[in-house]
mmCIF file of C-alpha atoms and ligand atoms in Angstrom:
data_model
loop_
_atom_site.group_PDB
_atom_site.id
_atom_site.type_symbol
_atom_site.label_atom_id
_atom_site.label_comp_id
_atom_site.label_asym_id
_atom_site.label_seq_id
_atom_site.Cartn_x
_atom_site.Cartn_y
_atom_site.Cartn_z
ATOM 1 C CA UNK A 1 130.551 32.832 -76.363
ATOM 2 C CA UNK A 2 131.919 35.243 -78.948
ATOM 3 C CA UNK A 3 131.587 34.140 -82.542
ATOM 4 C CA UNK A 4 134.737 32.708 -84.129
ATOM 5 C CA UNK A 5 136.624 35.328 -86.062
ATOM 6 C CA UNK A 6 136.773 35.151 -89.808
ATOM 7 C CA UNK A 7 140.363 35.829 -90.767
ATOM 8 C CA UNK A 8 140.840 35.166 -94.490
ATOM 9 C CA UNK A 9 144.632 35.666 -94.413
ATOM 10 C CA UNK A 10 144.847 32.571 -92.222
ATOM 11 C CA UNK A 11 143.867 30.480 -95.223
ATOM 12 C CA UNK A 12 147.062 31.470 -96.945
ATOM 13 C CA UNK A 13 148.939 30.581 -93.763
ATOM 14 C CA UNK A 14 147.327 27.160 -93.460
ATOM 15 C CA UNK A 15 148.116 26.484 -97.105
ATOM 16 C CA UNK A 16 151.743 27.510 -96.650
ATOM 17 C CA UNK A 17 152.443 26.076 -93.210
ATOM 18 C CA UNK A 18 153.403 22.663 -94.531
ATOM 19 C CA UNK A 19 155.619 24.070 -97.242
ATOM 20 C CA UNK A 20 157.807 26.236 -95.024
ATOM 21 C CA UNK A 21 161.393 25.254 -94.386
ATOM 22 C CA UNK A 22 162.689 25.628 -90.882
ATOM 23 C CA UNK A 23 160.875 26.893 -87.841
ATOM 24 C CA UNK A 24 159.308 30.360 -87.689
ATOM 25 C CA UNK A 25 159.900 30.494 -83.944
ATOM 26 C CA UNK A 26 163.582 29.633 -84.174
ATOM 27 C CA UNK A 27 164.004 32.097 -87.054
ATOM 28 C CA UNK A 28 161.768 34.795 -85.516
ATOM 29 C CA UNK A 29 163.238 38.235 -85.479
ATOM 30 C CA UNK A 30 161.320 41.245 -86.766
ATOM 31 C CA UNK A 31 158.048 40.343 -85.053
ATOM 32 C CA UNK A 32 159.597 39.656 -81.634
ATOM 33 C CA UNK A 33 158.183 41.983 -78.993
ATOM 34 C CA UNK A 34 160.199 40.845 -75.968
ATOM 35 C CA UNK A 35 162.759 38.200 -75.083
ATOM 36 C CA UNK A 36 163.241 36.469 -71.770
ATOM 37 C CA UNK A 37 165.882 33.969 -70.767
ATOM 38 C CA UNK A 38 163.937 30.817 -71.700
ATOM 39 C CA UNK A 39 160.949 32.165 -73.616
ATOM 40 C CA UNK A 40 159.983 35.065 -75.863
ATOM 41 C CA UNK A 41 156.977 36.939 -77.181
ATOM 42 C CA UNK A 42 156.228 37.575 -80.823
ATOM 43 C CA UNK A 43 153.396 38.912 -82.920
ATOM 44 C CA UNK A 44 151.462 36.378 -84.965
ATOM 45 C CA UNK A 45 152.034 37.126 -88.638
ATOM 46 C CA UNK A 46 148.613 35.634 -89.453
ATOM 47 C CA UNK A 47 146.526 36.993 -86.596
ATOM 48 C CA UNK A 48 142.991 36.190 -85.519
ATOM 49 C CA UNK A 49 142.844 39.755 -84.203
ATOM 50 C CA UNK A 50 145.137 42.758 -84.158
ATOM 51 C CA UNK A 51 147.689 42.389 -81.380
ATOM 52 C CA UNK A 52 147.547 38.574 -81.507
ATOM 53 C CA UNK A 53 150.697 37.505 -79.646
ATOM 54 C CA UNK A 54 152.369 34.162 -79.137
ATOM 55 C CA UNK A 55 154.710 33.117 -76.344
ATOM 56 C CA UNK A 56 157.170 30.351 -77.172
ATOM 57 C CA UNK A 57 160.030 28.667 -75.365
ATOM 58 C CA UNK A 58 163.438 29.536 -76.818
ATOM 59 C CA UNK A 59 164.159 25.815 -77.060
ATOM 60 C CA UNK A 60 162.742 24.061 -80.151
ATOM 61 C CA UNK A 61 160.369 21.645 -78.461
ATOM 62 C CA UNK A 62 157.176 20.181 -79.908
ATOM 63 C CA UNK A 63 155.972 18.222 -76.904
ATOM 64 C CA UNK A 64 154.022 20.281 -74.378
ATOM 65 C CA UNK A 65 154.966 17.831 -71.629
ATOM 66 C CA UNK A 66 158.667 18.340 -72.310
ATOM 67 C CA UNK A 67 158.661 21.943 -71.142
ATOM 68 C CA UNK A 68 160.802 22.322 -68.051
ATOM 69 C CA UNK A 69 159.332 23.987 -64.960
ATOM 70 C CA UNK A 70 161.441 27.066 -65.662
ATOM 71 C CA UNK A 71 160.234 27.248 -69.264
ATOM 72 C CA UNK A 72 156.581 26.739 -68.316
ATOM 73 C CA UNK A 73 156.837 29.434 -65.668
ATOM 74 C CA UNK A 74 158.510 31.946 -67.956
ATOM 75 C CA UNK A 75 156.023 31.327 -70.781
ATOM 76 C CA UNK A 76 153.170 32.110 -68.390
ATOM 77 C CA UNK A 77 154.875 35.099 -66.811
ATOM 78 C CA UNK A 78 155.500 36.543 -70.294
ATOM 79 C CA UNK A 79 151.861 35.890 -71.237
ATOM 80 C CA UNK A 80 150.847 37.838 -68.150
ATOM 81 C CA UNK A 81 153.094 40.754 -69.100
ATOM 82 C CA UNK A 82 151.796 40.528 -72.671
ATOM 83 C CA UNK A 83 148.233 40.937 -71.398
ATOM 84 C CA UNK A 84 149.274 43.969 -69.338
ATOM 85 C CA UNK A 85 151.049 45.515 -72.311
ATOM 86 C CA UNK A 86 148.130 44.866 -74.673
ATOM 87 C CA UNK A 87 145.810 46.426 -72.079
ATOM 88 C CA UNK A 88 147.886 49.592 -72.141
ATOM 89 C CA UNK A 89 148.237 49.678 -75.906
ATOM 90 C CA UNK A 90 144.797 48.660 -77.157
ATOM 91 C CA UNK A 91 142.400 48.335 -74.210
ATOM 92 C CA UNK A 92 140.933 44.981 -75.205
ATOM 93 C CA UNK A 93 137.776 43.902 -73.392
ATOM 94 C CA UNK A 94 138.906 40.311 -72.992
ATOM 95 C CA UNK A 95 141.484 37.731 -74.076
ATOM 96 C CA UNK A 96 141.671 34.193 -75.350
ATOM 97 C CA UNK A 97 144.805 32.517 -74.005
ATOM 98 C CA UNK A 98 145.603 28.970 -74.965
ATOM 99 C CA UNK A 99 147.600 26.197 -76.586
ATOM 100 C CA UNK A 100 146.719 24.546 -79.891
ATOM 101 C CA UNK A 101 148.438 21.156 -79.722
ATOM 102 C CA UNK A 102 148.454 19.206 -82.962
ATOM 103 C CA UNK A 103 147.251 20.128 -86.434
ATOM 104 C CA UNK A 104 143.688 18.973 -85.752
ATOM 105 C CA UNK A 105 143.507 21.414 -82.831
ATOM 106 C CA UNK A 106 144.446 24.333 -85.059
ATOM 107 C CA UNK A 107 148.223 24.415 -84.644
ATOM 108 C CA UNK A 108 149.947 25.759 -87.767
ATOM 109 C CA UNK A 109 153.378 24.928 -86.372
ATOM 110 C CA UNK A 110 153.334 21.606 -84.571
ATOM 111 C CA UNK A 111 156.979 21.062 -83.667
ATOM 112 C CA UNK A 112 157.573 24.197 -81.571
ATOM 113 C CA UNK A 113 154.892 24.665 -78.928
ATOM 114 C CA UNK A 114 153.531 28.157 -78.311
ATOM 115 C CA UNK A 115 150.893 29.868 -76.224
ATOM 116 C CA UNK A 116 148.448 32.186 -78.005
ATOM 117 C CA UNK A 117 147.359 35.459 -76.422
ATOM 118 C CA UNK A 118 144.499 36.902 -78.479
ATOM 119 C CA UNK A 119 142.959 40.222 -77.446
ATOM 120 C CA UNK A 120 139.208 40.458 -77.954
ATOM 121 C CA UNK A 121 136.806 43.337 -78.378
ATOM 122 C CA UNK A 122 133.066 43.323 -78.742
ATOM 123 C CA UNK A 123 132.628 43.107 -82.510
ATOM 124 C CA UNK A 124 136.410 42.630 -82.952
ATOM 125 C CA UNK A 125 136.167 42.919 -86.675
ATOM 126 C CA UNK A 126 135.769 46.689 -86.357
ATOM 127 C CA UNK A 127 139.317 46.915 -85.122
ATOM 128 C CA UNK A 128 141.006 45.269 -88.083
ATOM 129 C CA UNK A 129 138.926 45.142 -91.243
ATOM 130 C CA UNK A 130 138.538 41.486 -92.107
ATOM 131 C CA UNK A 131 138.630 42.232 -95.786
ATOM 132 C CA UNK A 132 141.961 44.076 -95.542
ATOM 133 C CA UNK A 133 144.283 43.046 -98.320
ATOM 134 C CA UNK A 134 146.881 40.560 -97.138
ATOM 135 C CA UNK A 135 149.590 42.912 -98.431
ATOM 136 C CA UNK A 136 148.469 45.657 -96.031
ATOM 137 C CA UNK A 137 148.953 43.485 -92.979
ATOM 138 C CA UNK A 138 152.792 43.532 -92.767
ATOM 139 C CA UNK A 139 152.738 47.306 -92.225
ATOM 140 C CA UNK A 140 150.101 46.963 -89.517
ATOM 141 C CA UNK A 141 152.232 44.233 -87.938
ATOM 142 C CA UNK A 142 155.329 46.444 -87.912
ATOM 143 C CA UNK A 143 153.358 49.254 -86.243
ATOM 144 C CA UNK A 144 151.919 46.913 -83.627
ATOM 145 C CA UNK A 145 155.321 45.344 -82.909
ATOM 146 C CA UNK A 146 156.885 48.786 -82.443
ATOM 147 C CA UNK A 147 154.103 49.963 -80.159
ATOM 148 C CA UNK A 148 154.212 46.887 -77.940
ATOM 149 C CA UNK A 149 158.016 46.987 -77.705
ATOM 150 C CA UNK A 150 157.827 50.599 -76.535
ATOM 151 C CA UNK A 151 155.243 49.789 -73.871
ATOM 152 C CA UNK A 152 156.820 46.501 -72.736
ATOM 153 C CA UNK A 153 158.086 46.942 -69.137
ATOM 154 C CA UNK A 154 161.878 46.628 -68.796
HETATM 155 ZN ZN1 LIG B 201 161.673 26.091 -83.383
#
């Protein structure tokens, strides 16, 4: 098992998550990599690793069991394409793919379900310095979003 990643900027996120108005998935725009009919892919603003993507249904739904068959299928198909695109862009050595359901399970946003796709490298922390200033990250996010959009199959 790889060691859990230390991502200090996530502390800020966890502190702010309860204070945010509205839903980051419903408002998502600049970090969206690709949109499907019923689901879309966006970069996590507070990543565990560089290239950390999330796939969410378009519909604002907080109950995993409420996803329709079409939504569930599209979320997984987009996750599959996301893995292929990350492979091309960054050559990760592995991935963590999964759902955090409920605050106790690590979900920052509990009322709009989303699937995490986290690329992993041996010694991941070499890829994005863990001590990078939080202010530096938005630029890195913009670069990553651009790169993945360019590589995303149409
Ligand atoms: Zn939402």
